[in-house]
Coordinates of C-alpha atoms in Angstrom, one line a residue:
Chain A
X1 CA 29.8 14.7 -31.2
X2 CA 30.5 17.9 -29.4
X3 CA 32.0 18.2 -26.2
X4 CA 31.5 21.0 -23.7
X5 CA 34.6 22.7 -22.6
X6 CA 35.3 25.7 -21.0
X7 CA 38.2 28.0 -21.7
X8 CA 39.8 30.4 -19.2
X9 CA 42.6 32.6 -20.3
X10 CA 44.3 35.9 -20.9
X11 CA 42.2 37.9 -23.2
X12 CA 45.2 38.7 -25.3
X13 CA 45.1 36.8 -28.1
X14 CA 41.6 35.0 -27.0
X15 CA 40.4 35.7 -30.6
X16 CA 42.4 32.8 -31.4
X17 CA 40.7 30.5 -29.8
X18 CA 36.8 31.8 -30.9
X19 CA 38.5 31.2 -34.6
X20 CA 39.8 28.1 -34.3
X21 CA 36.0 27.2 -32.7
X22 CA 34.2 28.4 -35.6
X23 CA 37.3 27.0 -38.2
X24 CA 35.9 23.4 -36.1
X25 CA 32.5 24.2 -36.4
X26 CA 31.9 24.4 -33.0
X27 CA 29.9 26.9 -30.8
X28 CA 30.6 29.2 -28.5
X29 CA 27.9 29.6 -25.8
X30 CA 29.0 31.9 -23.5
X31 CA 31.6 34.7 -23.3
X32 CA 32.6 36.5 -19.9
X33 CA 35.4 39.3 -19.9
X34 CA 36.6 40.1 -16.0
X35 CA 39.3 42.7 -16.4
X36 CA 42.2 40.7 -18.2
X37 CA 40.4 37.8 -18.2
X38 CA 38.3 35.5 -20.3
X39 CA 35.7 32.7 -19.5
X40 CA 34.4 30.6 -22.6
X41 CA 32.2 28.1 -22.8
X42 CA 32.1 26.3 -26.1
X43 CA 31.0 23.4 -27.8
X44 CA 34.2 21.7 -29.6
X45 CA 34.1 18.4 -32.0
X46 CA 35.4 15.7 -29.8
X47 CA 37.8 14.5 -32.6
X48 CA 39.3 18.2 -32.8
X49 CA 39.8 18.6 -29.7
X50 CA 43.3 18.0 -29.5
X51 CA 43.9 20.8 -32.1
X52 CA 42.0 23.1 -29.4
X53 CA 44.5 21.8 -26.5
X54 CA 47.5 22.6 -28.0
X55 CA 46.2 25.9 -29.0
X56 CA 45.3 27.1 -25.4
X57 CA 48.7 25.3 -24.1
X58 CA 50.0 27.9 -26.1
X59 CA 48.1 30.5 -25.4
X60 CA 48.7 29.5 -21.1
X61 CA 45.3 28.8 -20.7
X62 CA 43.4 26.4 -19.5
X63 CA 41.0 23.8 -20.8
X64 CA 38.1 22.0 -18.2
X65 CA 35.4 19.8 -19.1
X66 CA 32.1 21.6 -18.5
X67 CA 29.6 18.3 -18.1
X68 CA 26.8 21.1 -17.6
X69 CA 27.3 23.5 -20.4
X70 CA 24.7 24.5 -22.5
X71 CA 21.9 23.4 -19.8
X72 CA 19.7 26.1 -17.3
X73 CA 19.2 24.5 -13.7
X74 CA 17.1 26.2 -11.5
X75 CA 17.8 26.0 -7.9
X76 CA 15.2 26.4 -5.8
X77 CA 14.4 27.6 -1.9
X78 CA 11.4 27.7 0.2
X79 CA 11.8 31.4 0.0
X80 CA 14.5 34.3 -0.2
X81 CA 14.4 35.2 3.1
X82 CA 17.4 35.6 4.9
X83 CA 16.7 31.6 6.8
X84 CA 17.6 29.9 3.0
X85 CA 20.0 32.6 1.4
X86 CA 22.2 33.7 0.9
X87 CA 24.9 30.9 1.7
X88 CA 23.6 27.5 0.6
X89 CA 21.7 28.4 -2.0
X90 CA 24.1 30.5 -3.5
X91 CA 27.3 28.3 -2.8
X92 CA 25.1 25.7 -4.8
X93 CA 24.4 28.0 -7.9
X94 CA 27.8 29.2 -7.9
X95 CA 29.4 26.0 -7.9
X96 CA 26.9 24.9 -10.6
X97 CA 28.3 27.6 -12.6
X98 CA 31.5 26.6 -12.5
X99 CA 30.5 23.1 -13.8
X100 CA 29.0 25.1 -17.1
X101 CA 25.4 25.4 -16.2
X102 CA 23.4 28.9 -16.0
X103 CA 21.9 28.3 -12.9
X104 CA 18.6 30.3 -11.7
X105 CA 17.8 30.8 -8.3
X106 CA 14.0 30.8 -7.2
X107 CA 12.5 31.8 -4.3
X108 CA 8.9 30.6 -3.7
X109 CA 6.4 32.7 -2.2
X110 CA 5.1 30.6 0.1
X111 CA 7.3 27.7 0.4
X112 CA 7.9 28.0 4.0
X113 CA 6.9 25.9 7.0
X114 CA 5.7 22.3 7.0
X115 CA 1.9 22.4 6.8
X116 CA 2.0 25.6 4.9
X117 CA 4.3 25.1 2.2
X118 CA 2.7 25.3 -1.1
X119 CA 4.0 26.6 -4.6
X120 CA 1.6 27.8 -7.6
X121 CA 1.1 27.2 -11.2
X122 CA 3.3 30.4 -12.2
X123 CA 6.4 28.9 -10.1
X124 CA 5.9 25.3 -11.2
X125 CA 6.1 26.5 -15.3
X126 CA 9.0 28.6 -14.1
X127 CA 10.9 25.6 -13.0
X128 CA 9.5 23.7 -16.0
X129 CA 11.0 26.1 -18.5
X130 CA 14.5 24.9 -17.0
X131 CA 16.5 21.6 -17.7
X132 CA 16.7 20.2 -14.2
X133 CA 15.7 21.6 -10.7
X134 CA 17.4 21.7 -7.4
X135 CA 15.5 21.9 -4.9
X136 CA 16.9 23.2 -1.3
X137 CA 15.6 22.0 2.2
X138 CA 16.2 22.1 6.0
X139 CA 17.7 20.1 8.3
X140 CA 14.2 18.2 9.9
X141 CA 13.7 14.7 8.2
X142 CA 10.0 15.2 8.8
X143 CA 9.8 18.9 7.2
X144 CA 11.7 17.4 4.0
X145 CA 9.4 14.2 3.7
X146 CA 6.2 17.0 4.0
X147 CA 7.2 19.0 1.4
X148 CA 7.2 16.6 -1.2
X149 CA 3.8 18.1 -2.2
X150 CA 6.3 21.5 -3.5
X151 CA 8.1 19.3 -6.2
X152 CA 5.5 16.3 -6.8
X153 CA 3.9 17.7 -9.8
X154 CA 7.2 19.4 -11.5
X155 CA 7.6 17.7 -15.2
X156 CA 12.2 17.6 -15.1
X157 CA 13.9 15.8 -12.9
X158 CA 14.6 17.1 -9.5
X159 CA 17.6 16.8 -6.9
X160 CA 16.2 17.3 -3.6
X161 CA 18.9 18.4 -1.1
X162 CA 18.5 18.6 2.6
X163 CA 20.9 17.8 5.8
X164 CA 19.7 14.4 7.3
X165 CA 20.1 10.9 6.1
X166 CA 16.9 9.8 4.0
X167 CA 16.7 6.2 2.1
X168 CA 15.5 7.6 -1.4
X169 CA 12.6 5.3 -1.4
X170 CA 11.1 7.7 1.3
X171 CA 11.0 10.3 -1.6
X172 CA 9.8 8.7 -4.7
X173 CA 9.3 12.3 -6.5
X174 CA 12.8 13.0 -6.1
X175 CA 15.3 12.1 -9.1
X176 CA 17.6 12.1 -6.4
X177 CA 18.3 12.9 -2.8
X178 CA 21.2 14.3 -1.6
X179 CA 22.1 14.5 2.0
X180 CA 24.8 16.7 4.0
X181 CA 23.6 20.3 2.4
X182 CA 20.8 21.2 4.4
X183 CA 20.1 24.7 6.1
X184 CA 23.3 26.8 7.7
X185 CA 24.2 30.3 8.6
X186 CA 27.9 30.1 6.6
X187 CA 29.8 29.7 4.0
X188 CA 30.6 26.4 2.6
X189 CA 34.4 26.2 3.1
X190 CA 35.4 22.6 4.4
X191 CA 36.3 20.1 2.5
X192 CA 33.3 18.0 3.8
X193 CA 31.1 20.9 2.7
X194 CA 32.6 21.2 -1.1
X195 CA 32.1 17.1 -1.1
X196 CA 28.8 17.7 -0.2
X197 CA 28.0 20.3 -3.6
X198 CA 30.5 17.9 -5.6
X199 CA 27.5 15.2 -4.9
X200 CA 25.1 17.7 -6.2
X201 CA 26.8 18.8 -9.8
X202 CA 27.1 14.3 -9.7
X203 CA 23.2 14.2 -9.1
X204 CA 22.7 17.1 -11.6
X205 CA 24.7 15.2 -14.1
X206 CA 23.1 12.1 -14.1
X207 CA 19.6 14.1 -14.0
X208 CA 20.4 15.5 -17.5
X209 CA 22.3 12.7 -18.8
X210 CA 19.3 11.1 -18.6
X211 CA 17.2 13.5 -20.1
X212 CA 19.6 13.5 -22.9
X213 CA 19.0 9.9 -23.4
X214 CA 15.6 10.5 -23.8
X215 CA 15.9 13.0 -26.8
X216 CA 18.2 10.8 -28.6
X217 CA 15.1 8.1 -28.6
X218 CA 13.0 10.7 -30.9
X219 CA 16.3 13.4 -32.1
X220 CA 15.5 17.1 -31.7
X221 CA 15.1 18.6 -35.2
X222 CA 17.8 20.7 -35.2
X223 CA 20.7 21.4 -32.2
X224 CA 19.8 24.3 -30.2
X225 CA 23.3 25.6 -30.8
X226 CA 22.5 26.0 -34.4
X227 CA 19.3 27.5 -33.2
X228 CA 21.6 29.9 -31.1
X229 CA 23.9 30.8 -34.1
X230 CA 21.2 31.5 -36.8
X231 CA 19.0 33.9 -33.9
X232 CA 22.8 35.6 -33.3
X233 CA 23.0 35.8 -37.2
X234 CA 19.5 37.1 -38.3
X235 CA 18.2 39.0 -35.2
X236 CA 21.0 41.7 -34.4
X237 CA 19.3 43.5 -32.0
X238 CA 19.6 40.6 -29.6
X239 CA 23.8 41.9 -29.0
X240 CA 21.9 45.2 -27.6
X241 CA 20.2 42.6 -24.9
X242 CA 21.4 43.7 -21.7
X243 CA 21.2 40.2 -19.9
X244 CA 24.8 38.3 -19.7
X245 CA 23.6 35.8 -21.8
X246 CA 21.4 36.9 -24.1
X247 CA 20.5 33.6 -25.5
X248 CA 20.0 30.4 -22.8
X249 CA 20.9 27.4 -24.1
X250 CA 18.1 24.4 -22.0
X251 CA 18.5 20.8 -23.7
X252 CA 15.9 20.9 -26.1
X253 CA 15.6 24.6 -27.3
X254 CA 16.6 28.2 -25.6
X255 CA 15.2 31.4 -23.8
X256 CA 15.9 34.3 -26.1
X257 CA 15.7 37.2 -24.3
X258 CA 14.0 39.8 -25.9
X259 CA 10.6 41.0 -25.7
X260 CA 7.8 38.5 -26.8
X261 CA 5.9 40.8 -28.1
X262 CA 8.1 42.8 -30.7
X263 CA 10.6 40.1 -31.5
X264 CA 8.8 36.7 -31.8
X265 CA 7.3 37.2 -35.1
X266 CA 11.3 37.7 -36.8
X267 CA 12.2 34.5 -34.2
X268 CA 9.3 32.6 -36.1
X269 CA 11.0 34.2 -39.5
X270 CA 15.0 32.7 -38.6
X271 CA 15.8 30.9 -41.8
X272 CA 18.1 27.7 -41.7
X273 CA 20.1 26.8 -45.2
X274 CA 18.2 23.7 -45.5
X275 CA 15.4 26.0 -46.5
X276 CA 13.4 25.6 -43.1
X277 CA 12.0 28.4 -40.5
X278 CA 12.6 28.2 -36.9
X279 CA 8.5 28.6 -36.8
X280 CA 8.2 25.5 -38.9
X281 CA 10.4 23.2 -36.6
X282 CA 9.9 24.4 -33.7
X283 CA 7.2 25.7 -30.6
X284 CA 7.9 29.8 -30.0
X285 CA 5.8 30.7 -26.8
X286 CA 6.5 33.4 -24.0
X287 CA 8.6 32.4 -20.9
X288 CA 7.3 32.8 -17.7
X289 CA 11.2 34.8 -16.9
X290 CA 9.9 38.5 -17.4
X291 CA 8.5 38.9 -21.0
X292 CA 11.6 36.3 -23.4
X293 CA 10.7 34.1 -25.7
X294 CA 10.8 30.5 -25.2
X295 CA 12.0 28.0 -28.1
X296 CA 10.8 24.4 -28.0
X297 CA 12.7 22.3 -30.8
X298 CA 10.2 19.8 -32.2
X299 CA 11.3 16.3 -32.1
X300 CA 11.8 13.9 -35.3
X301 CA 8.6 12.4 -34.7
X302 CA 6.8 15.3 -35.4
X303 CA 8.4 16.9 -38.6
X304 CA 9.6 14.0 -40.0
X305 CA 13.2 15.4 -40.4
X306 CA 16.6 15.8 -38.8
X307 CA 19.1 18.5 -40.0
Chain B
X1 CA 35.3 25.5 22.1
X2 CA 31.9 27.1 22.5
X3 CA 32.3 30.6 24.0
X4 CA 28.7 30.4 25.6
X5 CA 28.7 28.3 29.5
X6 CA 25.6 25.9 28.1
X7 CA 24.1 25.3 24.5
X8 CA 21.6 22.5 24.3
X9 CA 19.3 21.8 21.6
X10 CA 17.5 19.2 21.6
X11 CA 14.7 17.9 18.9
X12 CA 13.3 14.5 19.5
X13 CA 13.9 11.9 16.7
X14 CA 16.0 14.4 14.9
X15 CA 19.3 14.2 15.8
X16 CA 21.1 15.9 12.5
X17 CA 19.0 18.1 13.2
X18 CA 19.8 19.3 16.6
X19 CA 23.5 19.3 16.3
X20 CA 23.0 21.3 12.8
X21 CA 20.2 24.1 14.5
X22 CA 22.9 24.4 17.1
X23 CA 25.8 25.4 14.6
X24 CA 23.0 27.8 13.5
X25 CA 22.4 29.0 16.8
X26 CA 26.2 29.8 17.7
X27 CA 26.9 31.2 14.0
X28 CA 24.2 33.9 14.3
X29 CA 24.7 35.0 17.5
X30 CA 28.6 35.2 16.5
X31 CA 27.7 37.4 13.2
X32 CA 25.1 39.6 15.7
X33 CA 27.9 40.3 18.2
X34 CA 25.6 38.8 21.1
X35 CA 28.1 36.3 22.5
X36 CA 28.7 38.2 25.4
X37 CA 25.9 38.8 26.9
X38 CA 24.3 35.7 26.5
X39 CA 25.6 32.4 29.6
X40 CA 22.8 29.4 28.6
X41 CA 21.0 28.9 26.0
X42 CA 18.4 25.6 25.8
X43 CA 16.3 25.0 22.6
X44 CA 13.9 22.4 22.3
X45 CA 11.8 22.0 19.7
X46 CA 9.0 18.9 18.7
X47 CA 8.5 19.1 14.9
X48 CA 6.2 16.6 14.9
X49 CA 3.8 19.1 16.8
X50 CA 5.3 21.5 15.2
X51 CA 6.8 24.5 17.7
X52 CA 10.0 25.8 18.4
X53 CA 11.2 27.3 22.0
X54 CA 14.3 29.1 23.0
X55 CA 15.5 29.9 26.7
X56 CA 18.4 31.8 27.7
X57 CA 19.4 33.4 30.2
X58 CA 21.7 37.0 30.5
X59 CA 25.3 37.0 32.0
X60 CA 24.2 40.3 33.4
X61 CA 22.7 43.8 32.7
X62 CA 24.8 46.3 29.9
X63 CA 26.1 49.4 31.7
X64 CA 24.9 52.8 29.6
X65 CA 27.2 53.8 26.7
X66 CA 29.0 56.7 28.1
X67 CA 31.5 59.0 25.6
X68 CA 34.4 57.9 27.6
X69 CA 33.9 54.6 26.6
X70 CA 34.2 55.8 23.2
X71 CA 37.4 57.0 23.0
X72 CA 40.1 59.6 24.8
X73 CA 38.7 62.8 26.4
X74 CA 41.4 65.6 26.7
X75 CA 41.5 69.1 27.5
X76 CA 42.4 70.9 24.5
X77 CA 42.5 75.4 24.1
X78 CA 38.9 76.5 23.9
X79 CA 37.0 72.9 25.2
X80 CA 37.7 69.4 25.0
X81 CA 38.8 66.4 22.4
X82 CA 37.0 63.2 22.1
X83 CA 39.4 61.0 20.0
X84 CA 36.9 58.2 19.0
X85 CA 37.9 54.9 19.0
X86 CA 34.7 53.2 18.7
X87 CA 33.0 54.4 15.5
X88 CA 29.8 52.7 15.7
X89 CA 28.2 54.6 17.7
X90 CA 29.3 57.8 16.0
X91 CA 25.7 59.6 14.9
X92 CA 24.2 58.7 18.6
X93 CA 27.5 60.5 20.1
X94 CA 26.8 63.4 17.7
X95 CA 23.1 63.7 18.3
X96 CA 23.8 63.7 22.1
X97 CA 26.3 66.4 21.8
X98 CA 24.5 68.6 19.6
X99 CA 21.8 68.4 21.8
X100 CA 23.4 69.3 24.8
X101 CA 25.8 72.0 23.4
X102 CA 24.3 72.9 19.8
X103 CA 25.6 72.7 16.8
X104 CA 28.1 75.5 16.8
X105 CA 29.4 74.2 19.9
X106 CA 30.9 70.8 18.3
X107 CA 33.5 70.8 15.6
X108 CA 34.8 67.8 13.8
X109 CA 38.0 68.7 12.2
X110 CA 38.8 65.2 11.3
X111 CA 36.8 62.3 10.7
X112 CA 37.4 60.5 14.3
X113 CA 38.2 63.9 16.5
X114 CA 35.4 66.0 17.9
X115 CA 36.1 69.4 20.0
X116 CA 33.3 70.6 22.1
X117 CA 33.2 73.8 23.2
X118 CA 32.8 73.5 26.9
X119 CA 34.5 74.5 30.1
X120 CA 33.3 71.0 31.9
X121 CA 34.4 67.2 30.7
X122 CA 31.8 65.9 28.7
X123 CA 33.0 62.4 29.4
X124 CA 30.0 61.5 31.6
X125 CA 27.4 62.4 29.2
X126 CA 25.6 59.2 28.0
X127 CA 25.1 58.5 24.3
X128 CA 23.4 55.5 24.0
X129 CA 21.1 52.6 26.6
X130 CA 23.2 49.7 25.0
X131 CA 20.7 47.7 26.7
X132 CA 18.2 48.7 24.0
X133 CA 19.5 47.9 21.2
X134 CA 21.2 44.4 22.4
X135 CA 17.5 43.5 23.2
X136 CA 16.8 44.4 19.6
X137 CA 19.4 42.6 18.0
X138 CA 18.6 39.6 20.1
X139 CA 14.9 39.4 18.8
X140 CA 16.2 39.5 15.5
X141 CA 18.5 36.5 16.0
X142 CA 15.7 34.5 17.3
X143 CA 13.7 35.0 14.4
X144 CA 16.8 34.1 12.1
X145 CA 17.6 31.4 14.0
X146 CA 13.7 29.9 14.5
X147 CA 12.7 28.2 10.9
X148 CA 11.3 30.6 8.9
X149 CA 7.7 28.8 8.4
X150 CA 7.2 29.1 12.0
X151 CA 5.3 32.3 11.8
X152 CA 3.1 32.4 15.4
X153 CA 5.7 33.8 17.8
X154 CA 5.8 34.7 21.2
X155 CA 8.6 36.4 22.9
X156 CA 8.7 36.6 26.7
X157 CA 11.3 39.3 28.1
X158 CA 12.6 40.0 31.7
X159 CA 16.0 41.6 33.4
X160 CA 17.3 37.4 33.7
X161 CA 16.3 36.0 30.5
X162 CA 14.2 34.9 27.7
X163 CA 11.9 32.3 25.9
X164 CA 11.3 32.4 23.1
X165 CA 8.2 30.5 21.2
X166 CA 7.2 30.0 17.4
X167 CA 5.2 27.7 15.8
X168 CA 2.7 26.8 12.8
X169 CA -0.2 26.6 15.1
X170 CA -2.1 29.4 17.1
X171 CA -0.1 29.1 20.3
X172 CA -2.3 28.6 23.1
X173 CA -1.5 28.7 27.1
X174 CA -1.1 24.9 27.1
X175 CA 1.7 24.5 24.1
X176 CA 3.4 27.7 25.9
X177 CA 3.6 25.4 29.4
X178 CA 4.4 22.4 27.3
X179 CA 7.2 23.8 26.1
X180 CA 8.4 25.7 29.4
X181 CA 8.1 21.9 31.1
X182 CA 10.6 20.5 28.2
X183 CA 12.8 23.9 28.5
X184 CA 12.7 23.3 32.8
X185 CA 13.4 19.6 32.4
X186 CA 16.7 20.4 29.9
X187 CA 17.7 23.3 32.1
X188 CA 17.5 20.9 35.3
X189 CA 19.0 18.0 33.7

């Protein structure tokens, strides 16, 4: 089983580490370079992971669980006008970061008010393309029960957050409800505030923990890591991407991003060694994020193998 | 220790969410500067209904900007020096004095000293109404601090004070005295 870990070190040396990780067999998903610094996230073998420990003890740097790695969580507000961002909703994507997770941040377009609110088909596939959702509310109990209608129809689980007290029956569309983080015009910074996005990255958690249970019932065909690797490997023109992450890892598949149109024949074309194409096990569609590619892994059930 | 004389909110059967939409309140006027100007503020909003309403009153009216009160005036050879102190209102002191002496008359040898050509102290002149633009500022903190789906507003102005009404619904004479009742009662209270 691989565990999700993320590395932060000197970049001295750092190559160390990404060939150890490869030496393992494990992944690395994500590489950020701040001056003299390093942030990896990477997928290790849990039995080697003591081999990786004492390498980065050596190196001085410093190993963290990332319980979110390799997922996308979209975190969502009624709009991004200046009443919802930027300081909750970017306090919670940052701090969902930190956990491992690429987090997007939606605004609606009309989201607002409490008979008003709506969201359309175009948002709803947005958020449906991600792993889990977050969505962000006020501080009214009644405004937060009314806009159940935003999130009621959204296919992955979704935390609801808002500032009063609400029993979660009151929101049976909710995965989960988390009080405490509703609307404010600062920084979180207290201790009672960081609790409050702590209970957030928890809900988050158990969100895709579940959904993880799920795909174990019917396994994806392949991992989407090895789906990762073999796009990295075939398709070379996706290191000229100028995203940060050129390649988003979601649960069951990833968001390649390069242009639909021009790449997605060579992304049906990405050979495995088992003698497969990616087209052949899994779903290659456009994402609804600018013009990338979207790439469902098909289950078990449906090609009759796991490799 | 809240550096306003009153702050109520009140928001029936919402409780958090008074106390939270008055840590709202008191943040953005802190981050618009507007502390000082401002004694009472009430807020009462029904969100069953749904409307919003703000009252306040002013601690009194802003004396015009005048470039004394931006910095030291001194008599220098050939005019005098304004040593500026108070930067933010730099472009409205320029535009002022260029107007009243042209442009060859001013010279800015540094970035904070000007020397106008003039035999009389230009220290009266007045550069800005400050008035003006704390009455602009304030209507933008209303609408931050009013929730953002409340988009029928109506904004009442005078020399003592404000109210300040938004809502979902087309806001008729009666919601406007409904809501100036609940602001009187809180105010009276």
């Amino acid at each position: 089983m691989l565990e999700p870990v993320m590395f932060k070190g000197g970049v001295y040396k750092h190559d160390l580490v990404l060939e150890l990780v490869e030496d393992l067999g494990g992944y690395v998903l994500q590489r950020n370079v701040t001056q003299a610094e390093i942030i990896l996230l990477l997928l290790i073998p849990s039995d080697d992971m003591a081999t990786m420990e004492s390498l980065v003890k050596e190196l001085r740097g410093e190993l963290t669980r990332a319980p979110l790695a390799g997922t996308e969580v979209a975190v969502v507000t009624p709009t991004l006008a200046i009443h919802h961002l930027p300081h909750v909703a970017c306090d919670v994507a940052e701090y969902l970061r930190r956990f491992g997770a690429k987090s997007n941040m939606i605004g609606m377009a009309r989201g607002v008010g409490k008979k008003i609110a709506q969201i359309n088909e175009f948002e709803m596939d947005l958020i449906n393309e991600h792993d889990t959702a977050v969505f962000l509310f006020g501080n009214f109990i009644d405004c937060i029960l009314g806009k159940e209608k935003l999130y009621r129809n959204i296919e992955v689980p979704v935390v609801v957050a808002g500032g009063p007290e609400i029993p979660k029956g009151d929101l049976p569309y909710a995965f989960e409800y988390v009080s405490t983080v509703g609307r404010q015009a600062h920084r979180s910074r207290k201790a009672s505030e960081i609790a409050s996005l702590d209970k957030i990255v928890a809900a988050v958690g158990r969100a895709l923990d579940g959904m993880r249970k799920e795909i174990e019932m019917d396994p994806l065909t392949t991992s989407p890591p090895r789906v990762m690797d073999a796009v990295r490997e075939q398709i070379p023109d996706i290191e000229r991407s100028f995203s940060p992450l050129p390649i988003a890892l979601n649960l069951n598949g990833c968001r390649i991003k390069l242009p639909y149109d021009e790449y997605s024949r060579e992304v049906e074309k990405v050979a495995f060694d088992e003698g497969v194409t990616l087209g052949e096990i899994a779903r290659i569609a456009p994402s609804r994020m600018k013009n990338y590619i979207v790439v469902r892994i098909l289950p078990m059930s449906e090609t009759g193998f796991v490799f | 220790m809240d550096p306003l004389e009153v702050v109520a909110v009140e928001v029936p059967g919402e409780d958090y969410g008074a106390e939270k939409y008055r840590e709202i309140l008191l943040d953005i006027l802190q981050d618009l500067g507007l502390y000082k100007s401002i004694g009472r503020i009430y807020i009462y909003s029904d969100i069953k209904r749904p409307y919003f309403a703000i009252y306040g009153l002013f601690r009194g009216s802003l004396p015009p900007l005048k470039v004394r009160d931006m910095g030291d005036v001194t008599q220098v050879e050939g005019g005098y020096q304004i040593q500026v102190e108070e930067e933010q209102h730099m472009d409205d002191l320029l535009k002022v004095l260029w107007a009243k002496y042209g442009r060859e008359g001013v010279d800015q040898p540094d970035r904070d000293i000007l020397i106008v050509a003039t035999e009389s102290s230009p220290e009266d002149l007045v550069v800005t109404d400050i008035e003006v633009e704390f009455r602009q500022d304030l209507v933008d903190a209303l609408g931050r601090i009013t929730p953002e789906g409340f988009r029928n507003r109506r904004n009442e102005m005078n020399e003592e004070g404000f109210f300040f009404l938004a809502s979902e619904e087309t806001i008729v004479p009666k919601l406007i005295d409904e809501a100036k009742e609940q602001i009187r009662r809180m105010a009276d209270a």
